[in-house]
Short mmCIF file of C-alpha atoms in Angstrom, two decimals:
data_model
loop_
_atom_site.label_atom_id
_atom_site.label_comp_id
_atom_site.label_asym_id
_atom_site.label_seq_id
_atom_site.Cartn_x
_atom_site.Cartn_y
_atom_site.Cartn_z
CA UNK A 19 15.21 -18.61 -31.63
CA UNK A 20 13.63 -21.92 -31.95
CA UNK A 21 14.93 -25.29 -32.84
CA UNK A 22 14.53 -28.84 -31.59
CA UNK A 23 17.39 -31.40 -31.38
CA UNK A 24 16.05 -34.07 -33.74
CA UNK A 25 16.57 -37.79 -33.20
CA UNK A 26 18.35 -39.63 -35.93
CA UNK A 27 15.88 -40.78 -38.58
CA UNK A 28 13.16 -38.60 -37.27
CA UNK A 29 11.07 -36.29 -39.40
CA UNK A 30 12.13 -32.59 -39.36
CA UNK A 31 10.06 -29.69 -38.16
CA UNK A 32 6.69 -29.50 -39.93
CA UNK A 33 7.47 -26.43 -41.93
CA UNK A 34 8.67 -25.57 -45.50
CA UNK A 35 12.22 -26.81 -45.99
CA UNK A 36 14.83 -23.96 -45.97
CA UNK A 37 16.14 -22.96 -49.35
CA UNK A 38 19.44 -24.56 -50.27
CA UNK A 39 18.87 -28.26 -49.77
CA UNK A 40 21.57 -30.63 -50.86
CA UNK A 41 22.11 -30.60 -54.57
CA UNK A 42 23.06 -33.49 -56.76
CA UNK A 43 26.47 -34.76 -55.72
CA UNK A 44 25.95 -34.11 -51.91
CA UNK A 45 27.02 -30.48 -51.90
CA UNK A 46 24.62 -27.79 -50.53
CA UNK A 47 23.35 -25.16 -52.68
CA UNK A 48 24.34 -21.74 -51.29
CA UNK A 49 21.51 -19.44 -50.04
CA UNK A 50 23.62 -16.31 -49.95
CA UNK A 51 27.11 -15.31 -50.86
CA UNK A 52 28.71 -11.90 -50.01
CA UNK A 53 31.68 -10.00 -48.71
CA UNK A 54 32.11 -9.18 -45.00
CA UNK A 55 35.12 -7.87 -42.99
CA UNK A 56 35.98 -10.52 -40.29
CA UNK A 57 38.73 -9.28 -38.00
CA UNK A 58 41.03 -7.26 -40.26
CA UNK A 59 40.41 -9.25 -43.44
CA UNK A 60 37.86 -9.05 -46.20
CA UNK A 61 36.25 -12.37 -46.61
CA UNK A 62 34.06 -14.24 -49.06
CA UNK A 63 31.24 -15.62 -46.94
CA UNK A 64 28.78 -18.33 -48.05
CA UNK A 65 25.62 -19.28 -46.20
CA UNK A 66 23.87 -22.63 -46.69
CA UNK A 67 21.16 -24.32 -44.73
CA UNK A 68 23.63 -26.20 -42.53
CA UNK A 69 26.89 -24.13 -42.61
CA UNK A 70 28.31 -20.65 -42.57
CA UNK A 71 31.65 -20.57 -44.31
CA UNK A 72 34.19 -17.85 -45.03
CA UNK A 73 37.68 -17.51 -46.49
CA UNK A 74 39.96 -14.55 -46.92
CA UNK A 75 39.95 -12.80 -50.32
CA UNK A 76 43.35 -12.88 -51.91
CA UNK A 77 44.53 -9.51 -53.12
CA UNK A 78 45.56 -9.36 -56.71
CA UNK A 79 49.16 -8.83 -57.62
CA UNK A 80 50.34 -6.09 -60.09
CA UNK A 81 50.23 -8.73 -62.82
CA UNK A 82 46.47 -9.19 -62.18
CA UNK A 83 46.87 -12.61 -60.60
CA UNK A 84 45.86 -13.41 -57.05
CA UNK A 85 48.80 -13.77 -54.65
CA UNK A 86 48.93 -17.50 -54.05
CA UNK A 87 51.70 -17.28 -51.46
CA UNK A 88 49.47 -15.70 -48.84
CA UNK A 89 48.08 -18.04 -46.16
CA UNK A 90 44.65 -19.21 -46.98
CA UNK A 91 42.26 -21.13 -44.77
CA UNK A 92 38.48 -21.54 -45.05
CA UNK A 93 36.69 -21.52 -41.75
CA UNK A 94 33.15 -22.58 -40.89
CA UNK A 95 30.48 -22.91 -38.20
CA UNK A 96 27.64 -25.46 -38.34
CA UNK A 97 24.32 -23.78 -38.11
CA UNK A 98 23.33 -26.10 -35.32
CA UNK A 99 26.07 -24.59 -33.11
CA UNK A 100 24.69 -21.06 -33.60
CA UNK A 101 22.38 -20.12 -30.72
CA UNK A 102 21.89 -16.39 -31.36
CA UNK A 103 22.24 -13.68 -33.95
CA UNK A 104 21.78 -9.94 -33.86
CA UNK A 105 22.45 -6.82 -35.94
CA UNK A 106 25.56 -5.04 -34.65
CA UNK A 107 25.14 -1.26 -34.15
CA UNK A 108 27.20 1.62 -32.79
CA UNK A 109 25.20 3.58 -30.20
CA UNK A 110 25.89 6.65 -28.12
CA UNK A 111 25.87 6.46 -24.27
CA UNK A 112 22.29 6.04 -23.14
CA UNK A 113 20.95 5.26 -26.65
CA UNK A 114 18.80 2.16 -26.53
CA UNK A 115 17.49 2.01 -30.12
CA UNK A 116 18.75 2.76 -33.61
CA UNK A 117 22.42 3.55 -34.11
CA UNK A 118 24.84 3.11 -37.01
CA UNK A 119 24.67 -0.44 -38.49
CA UNK A 120 28.10 -2.15 -38.43
CA UNK A 121 27.14 -5.56 -39.45
CA UNK A 122 25.94 -8.91 -37.98
CA UNK A 123 27.04 -10.72 -34.84
CA UNK A 124 26.65 -14.54 -34.62
CA UNK A 125 26.88 -16.24 -31.28
CA UNK A 126 28.29 -19.71 -31.39
CA UNK A 127 28.47 -22.35 -28.72
CA UNK A 128 31.30 -25.02 -29.20
CA UNK A 129 32.53 -27.91 -27.07
CA UNK A 130 36.18 -27.69 -26.30
CA UNK A 131 37.99 -30.00 -23.85
CA UNK A 132 34.61 -31.34 -22.58
CA UNK A 133 33.47 -27.84 -21.82
CA UNK A 134 30.93 -25.69 -23.62
CA UNK A 135 32.41 -22.38 -24.71
CA UNK A 136 30.51 -19.57 -26.32
CA UNK A 137 32.08 -17.00 -28.69
CA UNK A 138 30.85 -14.10 -30.92
CA UNK A 139 31.91 -13.74 -34.59
CA UNK A 140 31.46 -10.34 -36.14
CA UNK A 141 30.55 -10.01 -39.86
CA UNK A 142 31.06 -6.34 -40.66
CA UNK A 143 29.46 -4.52 -43.55
CA UNK A 144 28.08 -1.01 -43.51
CA UNK A 145 25.38 -1.77 -46.10
CA UNK A 146 21.93 -1.72 -44.57
CA UNK A 147 20.33 -3.77 -47.38
CA UNK A 148 23.16 -6.32 -47.43
CA UNK A 149 23.01 -6.90 -43.61
CA UNK A 150 19.25 -7.06 -43.53
CA UNK A 151 19.18 -9.58 -46.26
CA UNK A 152 21.58 -11.85 -44.41
CA UNK A 153 19.94 -11.30 -41.13
CA UNK A 154 16.53 -12.29 -42.51
CA UNK A 155 17.96 -15.45 -44.15
CA UNK A 156 19.68 -16.45 -40.83
CA UNK A 157 16.49 -15.94 -38.88
CA UNK A 158 14.55 -18.11 -41.43
CA UNK A 159 17.10 -20.91 -40.96
CA UNK A 160 17.32 -20.70 -37.15
CA UNK A 161 13.58 -20.05 -36.61
CA UNK A 162 13.99 -16.87 -34.58
CA UNK A 163 11.03 -15.93 -32.40
CA UNK A 164 9.90 -12.50 -33.47
CA UNK A 165 7.03 -11.55 -31.10
CA UNK A 166 5.19 -12.62 -27.95
CA UNK A 167 3.45 -15.85 -28.49
CA UNK A 168 5.51 -16.89 -31.43
CA UNK A 169 7.31 -19.69 -29.63
CA UNK A 170 3.92 -20.90 -28.31
CA UNK A 171 2.49 -21.23 -31.84
CA UNK A 172 5.60 -23.06 -33.04
CA UNK A 173 5.25 -25.61 -30.11
CA UNK A 174 1.60 -26.15 -31.03
CA UNK A 175 2.56 -26.95 -34.63
CA UNK A 176 5.76 -28.95 -34.56
CA UNK A 177 5.90 -32.80 -33.96
CA UNK A 178 7.37 -33.00 -30.34
CA UNK A 179 7.82 -36.76 -30.53
CA UNK A 180 10.64 -36.29 -33.01
CA UNK A 181 12.80 -34.19 -30.42
CA UNK A 182 14.81 -35.19 -27.39
CA UNK A 183 14.34 -31.96 -25.39
CA UNK A 184 13.93 -28.16 -25.53
CA UNK A 185 16.53 -25.63 -24.28
CA UNK A 186 15.35 -22.02 -23.84
CA UNK A 187 18.01 -19.34 -24.33
CA UNK A 188 16.14 -16.16 -23.19
CA UNK A 189 14.66 -14.25 -20.33
CA UNK A 190 11.83 -15.00 -17.92
CA UNK A 191 9.19 -14.14 -20.49
CA UNK A 192 10.56 -16.64 -23.07
CA UNK A 193 11.02 -19.29 -20.41
CA UNK A 194 7.47 -18.86 -19.17
CA UNK A 195 6.11 -19.05 -22.69
CA UNK A 196 7.94 -22.18 -23.48
CA UNK A 197 6.91 -23.99 -20.22
CA UNK A 198 3.29 -22.96 -20.80
CA UNK A 199 3.50 -24.15 -24.49
CA UNK A 200 4.96 -27.56 -23.47
CA UNK A 201 2.22 -28.09 -20.85
CA UNK A 202 -0.55 -26.83 -23.12
CA UNK A 203 0.69 -29.14 -25.95
CA UNK A 204 0.77 -32.14 -23.50
CA UNK A 205 -2.93 -31.54 -22.59
CA UNK A 206 -3.97 -31.07 -26.12
CA UNK A 207 -2.31 -34.40 -27.20
CA UNK A 208 -3.96 -36.11 -24.23
CA UNK A 209 -7.39 -34.77 -25.15
CA UNK A 210 -7.69 -32.82 -21.96
CA UNK A 211 -9.68 -29.67 -21.42
CA UNK A 212 -7.02 -26.89 -21.56
CA UNK A 213 -9.29 -24.30 -19.91
CA UNK A 214 -9.56 -26.17 -16.64
CA UNK A 215 -6.88 -28.56 -15.50
CA UNK A 216 -6.70 -29.89 -11.97
CA UNK A 217 -4.09 -32.61 -12.65
CA UNK A 218 -2.16 -31.64 -15.87
CA UNK A 219 -0.43 -34.33 -18.01
CA UNK A 220 3.31 -34.20 -17.74
CA UNK A 221 5.06 -32.52 -20.62
CA UNK A 222 6.73 -35.10 -22.96
CA UNK A 223 10.05 -33.26 -23.21
CA UNK A 224 12.55 -32.02 -20.65
CA UNK A 225 13.06 -28.21 -20.58
CA UNK A 226 16.57 -26.69 -20.13
CA UNK A 227 17.02 -22.96 -19.38
CA UNK A 228 19.98 -20.90 -20.25
CA UNK A 229 19.53 -17.20 -19.00
CA UNK A 230 20.22 -14.45 -21.56
CA UNK A 231 19.71 -10.71 -21.74
CA UNK A 232 17.08 -8.83 -23.57
CA UNK A 233 19.33 -7.64 -26.35
CA UNK A 234 19.84 -11.15 -27.76
CA UNK A 235 17.62 -13.21 -30.11
CA UNK A 236 16.49 -16.40 -28.47
CA UNK A 237 16.67 -19.94 -29.58
CA UNK A 238 15.31 -23.28 -28.49
CA UNK A 239 17.74 -26.09 -29.24
#
């Protein structure tokens, strides 16, 4: 996946703004709303451009009213803390592709007690259409790289001066592509010939690398 860590007051990435910008009154307009099973509970899940929120659905009593005595707590994660997302499938031993779709897994990195800790949250739903719709929207918000050369094209287009750095979460191919993209962009901005460079201009941004397996989607933070 791709995203830059923007400086305060800087312009955002040069792309169409995601659906669900803040509405009048300061509240974000929801992009999607649906039901997923999280843990052992059915939850009402709401996705906006900046947050993913969910709360348990209260079962109705015999009188038709929701049981207000059950514990109720809304939980959320900020989209900026999500570094990976994938479709969750059940596969047989040795099966590398396909499988029964179980839902969506969101990978989150949080800071606890001055340490970074990653965790996975499973949003379970057996509907193919439901999960693919949510997965597509999450990828749109997070700027997931979809193919070889995608990250390179993004680095050519975005305004690098508005970011403090780039972190690559991926394999050696993703890392090589990002390093190449940063150096290529530096030469282009300096007016250098990109086909023959004896002394390349230094890339304007530091590059951090977090190794990740092939089964995850990648993101630059």
